[in-house]
């Protein structure tokens, strides 16, 4: 990475409180292009809150968030998504009553344009657009290895596959930055390993990833940089090796109900 | 002639406050259930209708007003408990859409059953004490108006005391404020939900019995009363008891003045006009904090 | 896939075309005409309820706006009926927009409340604004729709007109559901946050579909006015709004063909039960409650879901949340 290149995402002095509870306090960090950055921290450290702030589901009380040089803090979630930030959710959020393929097709929403009437009338150009959407959605399913399930309703998938489907759906929107909130939680050993491979494949394709993860071996394996949150504050940042030895990080984990 | 106008306005004020007191009772019923469950119970108005008609029927069998009042309130309260138990507790999908449709269905069903049982005619309940109007300056006031205002005030005060002073009442408020924490400290949320349905059914029934001597009791009276009580709750701030009272009285007076001074045909539209304006301008209502 | 679907629509159109041949009874034709009008209303409401997850408790008002705009403009002012129909559409869309913008900013119950209030006000207006609407006794003398040299004034001709419109609306709605925005609608019904996170402006989409369904209602209203040649307020009260909701519930949420079924069954049933006229209200209430308690996605849809559940549980054998 060249130091001169502007980072893809800049979080600067961001704070957010819920009532009296300071979920985030003056947090700043950067995500350079093409990097996998992990955010770790004990339960309740503010990781999900950070994701909500970046993706527009919450507004920060203070601070700025810059994506490709533009301020995005406080913009509505759909507007942030339109800029090329996609995400998954800690509690999987699928469209349960739609098929696996349709779920991913929704991911193409921002890149297609059929309106109400044109879509309803199935004009020649919207039919072509639909065919393209279908094909690209299939591609995303193949990437995560779910194409054999395409016609099933998403609600019936086992949790491991649900997480993969959520990633496929986010990928279908061709994001520049992908936020993954605990993608490995609920996965077994084998599934976690496959997830690690997928994450590395995505990086190889040029995607930038920001990852919240409790599974330390996965995090250490895939992350280029790690940021550590504790009680809403950033207490350390750096490459995995340095983080593992960081005294404050060790203290934070020993002082909590951390299990790994 | 200013004194004549004053008399007319005073007269409208009296009838407005009387109706408003009933709206307030209904609004409180909406608020209690909303606080406990976040459900808008569209069947609330039917409890009012049933209160009135049950009291009338009981009075025909056993002509004692206090007995009819108590008996009818008790019956309707039981019905409220039953409604919660049979129609709402088994529902797994708690989305607003589902809950709205169920309570709307409940309202329609109760109304339909009332029509089968009592027919379409209107029934009379004698006023609690006499029908000789009292003179209040240039206006007149019926003893029943005073009964409505007095009993409604007592009920509101009693309710407030229940919520602030008794353990059960405090527990209900705790559930409304923070259901998760309430469960953690061991408050049985389900009992509180049930209680809220019982309480609001009782309030509705009392409202119906109070107003019956003034307006007669008929199977379809509940729909309008319910919707107006609901408008009052929104106007005052859904879930706020002071707001419900204020909303009810304001609505009653606004309606009465508008129908007297502008046009009586649009009387019923006033409440809904206010409802729309409030929803659009200040959806949390006059005294509501959160949206 | 596409071929099968075209065959289905073709078959349905054929049945519609042949129906009057064997059944040239004016009573039955009129009944079918009402089913058609109700179907248009119910499909629109179903798009809103079943797809956007929002409810309108005042849909009868938009129906009434279409009916009265057509009625008043043609009967009182002699405007061309087709122009009047378009005016009704514009008015209904404008009103829906005015209500929808503020109400859809807020979650949950607000659209239900706002449409309920709107429904009552519009009804009162129909009753009270005697000068325009003819008051409680209604407005008569509404001319029939016509094309050059052809007037739609017999039940048979109206049947042709209404069912052409209904078929068009059904096809358009099925097309909509199976399109980019239709997918977005179903998505937001299942998870609004996920939909937002994929760039779907959920609030705008809900508004769009609310206005769209008001347009259907207004179209149905205009057809109704020109079919009966008379309109009265009682056709547009809250109870009718609730009946429409019941039709959606019976047909099943998010089901275009179910809407046809719901409208058909609940239009015919009260006719069969004329003797039990008083039971109608009880029946509607009971259907609403029982179906929604046990099958929140509606009767037909819910039964299909149960079947699907069994089927896929067995097939994937996995745990699901
Ligand atoms: N909407 C909210 N309202 C009130 N408090 C909240 C809200 N969201 C989060 N919090 C609180 O903010 C703090 C940070 O929560 P957050 O979900 O960001 O933690 P996290 O780091 O993602 O934890 P976990 O590892 O358990 O997912 C917690 O104490 C949480 O209870
Ligand atoms: Mg989290």
Tab-separated table of C-alpha atoms in Angstrom, chain B residues 27-153:
chain	number	residue	atom	x	y	z
B	27	UNK	CA	-58.626	7.578	24.820
B	28	UNK	CA	-57.246	6.345	28.127
B	29	UNK	CA	-58.316	2.854	27.155
B	30	UNK	CA	-56.375	3.122	23.907
B	31	UNK	CA	-53.367	4.442	25.793
B	32	UNK	CA	-53.320	1.714	28.426
B	33	UNK	CA	-53.336	-1.042	25.830
B	34	UNK	CA	-50.852	0.756	23.632
B	35	UNK	CA	-48.433	1.181	26.521
B	36	UNK	CA	-48.609	-2.462	27.456
B	37	UNK	CA	-48.550	-4.001	23.995
B	38	UNK	CA	-47.985	-1.363	21.299
B	39	UNK	CA	-51.272	-2.487	19.826
B	40	UNK	CA	-53.926	-0.043	18.701
B	41	UNK	CA	-57.090	-1.806	19.701
B	42	UNK	CA	-59.587	-0.829	17.038
B	43	UNK	CA	-62.284	-2.722	18.972
B	44	UNK	CA	-62.160	-0.216	21.844
B	45	UNK	CA	-65.320	1.567	20.715
B	46	UNK	CA	-67.295	-1.666	20.762
B	47	UNK	CA	-66.610	-2.024	24.489
B	48	UNK	CA	-68.336	1.336	24.921
B	49	UNK	CA	-71.350	0.158	22.942
B	50	UNK	CA	-71.492	-3.107	24.869
B	51	UNK	CA	-71.239	-1.244	28.157
B	52	UNK	CA	-74.274	0.839	27.270
B	53	UNK	CA	-76.384	-1.986	25.866
B	54	UNK	CA	-75.544	-4.487	28.615
B	55	UNK	CA	-76.455	-1.918	31.257
B	56	UNK	CA	-79.741	-1.247	29.493
B	57	UNK	CA	-80.573	-4.945	29.309
B	58	UNK	CA	-79.595	-5.555	32.909
B	59	UNK	CA	-81.702	-2.603	34.005
B	60	UNK	CA	-84.712	-4.074	32.210
B	61	UNK	CA	-84.321	-7.277	34.186
B	62	UNK	CA	-83.425	-5.709	37.485
B	63	UNK	CA	-84.191	-1.998	37.668
B	64	UNK	CA	-81.348	-0.750	39.801
B	65	UNK	CA	-78.933	1.656	38.160
B	66	UNK	CA	-75.934	0.936	40.407
B	67	UNK	CA	-76.408	-2.796	39.854
B	68	UNK	CA	-76.727	-2.295	36.104
B	69	UNK	CA	-73.629	-0.105	36.089
B	70	UNK	CA	-71.512	-2.570	38.013
B	71	UNK	CA	-72.884	-5.650	36.318
B	72	UNK	CA	-72.358	-4.283	32.834
B	73	UNK	CA	-68.856	-3.028	33.594
B	74	UNK	CA	-67.974	-6.420	34.967
B	75	UNK	CA	-69.335	-8.258	31.945
B	76	UNK	CA	-67.497	-6.055	29.485
B	77	UNK	CA	-64.284	-6.321	31.487
B	78	UNK	CA	-64.511	-10.082	31.239
B	79	UNK	CA	-65.077	-9.720	27.540
B	80	UNK	CA	-61.948	-7.561	27.252
B	81	UNK	CA	-59.924	-10.214	29.043
B	82	UNK	CA	-61.377	-12.864	26.787
B	83	UNK	CA	-60.614	-10.813	23.697
B	84	UNK	CA	-56.957	-10.599	24.647
B	85	UNK	CA	-56.783	-14.258	25.534
B	86	UNK	CA	-58.514	-15.629	22.446
B	87	UNK	CA	-57.753	-13.163	19.689
B	88	UNK	CA	-54.391	-11.621	20.479
B	89	UNK	CA	-52.318	-13.895	22.670
B	90	UNK	CA	-52.213	-16.803	20.172
B	91	UNK	CA	-50.909	-14.532	17.392
B	92	UNK	CA	-47.349	-15.400	16.481
B	93	UNK	CA	-46.838	-12.783	13.800
B	94	UNK	CA	-46.826	-9.524	15.783
B	95	UNK	CA	-46.564	-7.177	12.809
B	96	UNK	CA	-48.751	-4.067	12.971
B	97	UNK	CA	-50.560	-5.162	9.824
B	98	UNK	CA	-51.696	-8.428	11.411
B	99	UNK	CA	-52.655	-6.872	14.741
B	100	UNK	CA	-54.584	-4.044	13.097
B	101	UNK	CA	-56.605	-6.460	11.019
B	102	UNK	CA	-57.373	-8.685	14.001
B	103	UNK	CA	-58.668	-5.861	16.175
B	104	UNK	CA	-60.617	-4.392	13.264
B	105	UNK	CA	-62.113	-7.843	12.751
B	106	UNK	CA	-62.930	-8.002	16.445
B	107	UNK	CA	-64.706	-4.672	16.241
B	108	UNK	CA	-66.781	-5.756	13.271
B	109	UNK	CA	-67.609	-9.073	14.877
B	110	UNK	CA	-68.737	-7.531	18.170
B	111	UNK	CA	-70.821	-4.984	16.359
B	112	UNK	CA	-72.414	-7.648	14.201
B	113	UNK	CA	-73.197	-9.827	17.204
B	114	UNK	CA	-74.683	-6.846	19.030
B	115	UNK	CA	-76.912	-6.196	16.067
B	116	UNK	CA	-78.130	-9.789	16.106
B	117	UNK	CA	-78.755	-9.691	19.843
B	118	UNK	CA	-80.251	-6.230	20.316
B	119	UNK	CA	-81.443	-5.472	16.800
B	120	UNK	CA	-81.097	-2.111	15.121
B	121	UNK	CA	-83.292	-0.050	17.415
B	122	UNK	CA	-81.993	2.418	19.983
B	123	UNK	CA	-82.637	1.815	23.681
B	124	UNK	CA	-83.041	4.226	26.504
B	125	UNK	CA	-81.395	4.182	29.918
B	126	UNK	CA	-82.953	6.495	32.511
B	127	UNK	CA	-80.716	9.322	33.763
B	128	UNK	CA	-78.979	8.535	37.031
B	129	UNK	CA	-80.857	11.231	38.947
B	130	UNK	CA	-83.825	13.014	37.403
B	131	UNK	CA	-84.140	14.931	34.173
B	132	UNK	CA	-84.906	18.441	35.405
B	133	UNK	CA	-82.409	20.832	33.842
B	134	UNK	CA	-80.460	23.069	36.177
B	135	UNK	CA	-79.809	26.663	35.221
B	136	UNK	CA	-76.282	27.824	34.916
B	137	UNK	CA	-76.459	31.502	34.015
B	138	UNK	CA	-77.890	31.710	30.514
B	139	UNK	CA	-77.370	27.985	29.854
B	140	UNK	CA	-78.955	24.847	31.183
B	141	UNK	CA	-77.270	21.697	32.349
B	142	UNK	CA	-78.791	18.266	32.908
B	143	UNK	CA	-77.985	16.326	36.048
B	144	UNK	CA	-76.690	13.565	33.775
B	145	UNK	CA	-74.085	15.952	32.342
B	146	UNK	CA	-72.825	16.444	35.877
B	147	UNK	CA	-72.824	12.693	36.434
B	148	UNK	CA	-70.749	12.151	33.317
B	149	UNK	CA	-68.224	14.797	34.261
B	150	UNK	CA	-68.063	13.749	37.897
B	151	UNK	CA	-67.765	10.016	37.384
B	152	UNK	CA	-65.284	10.448	34.552
B	153	UNK	CA	-63.140	12.684	36.761
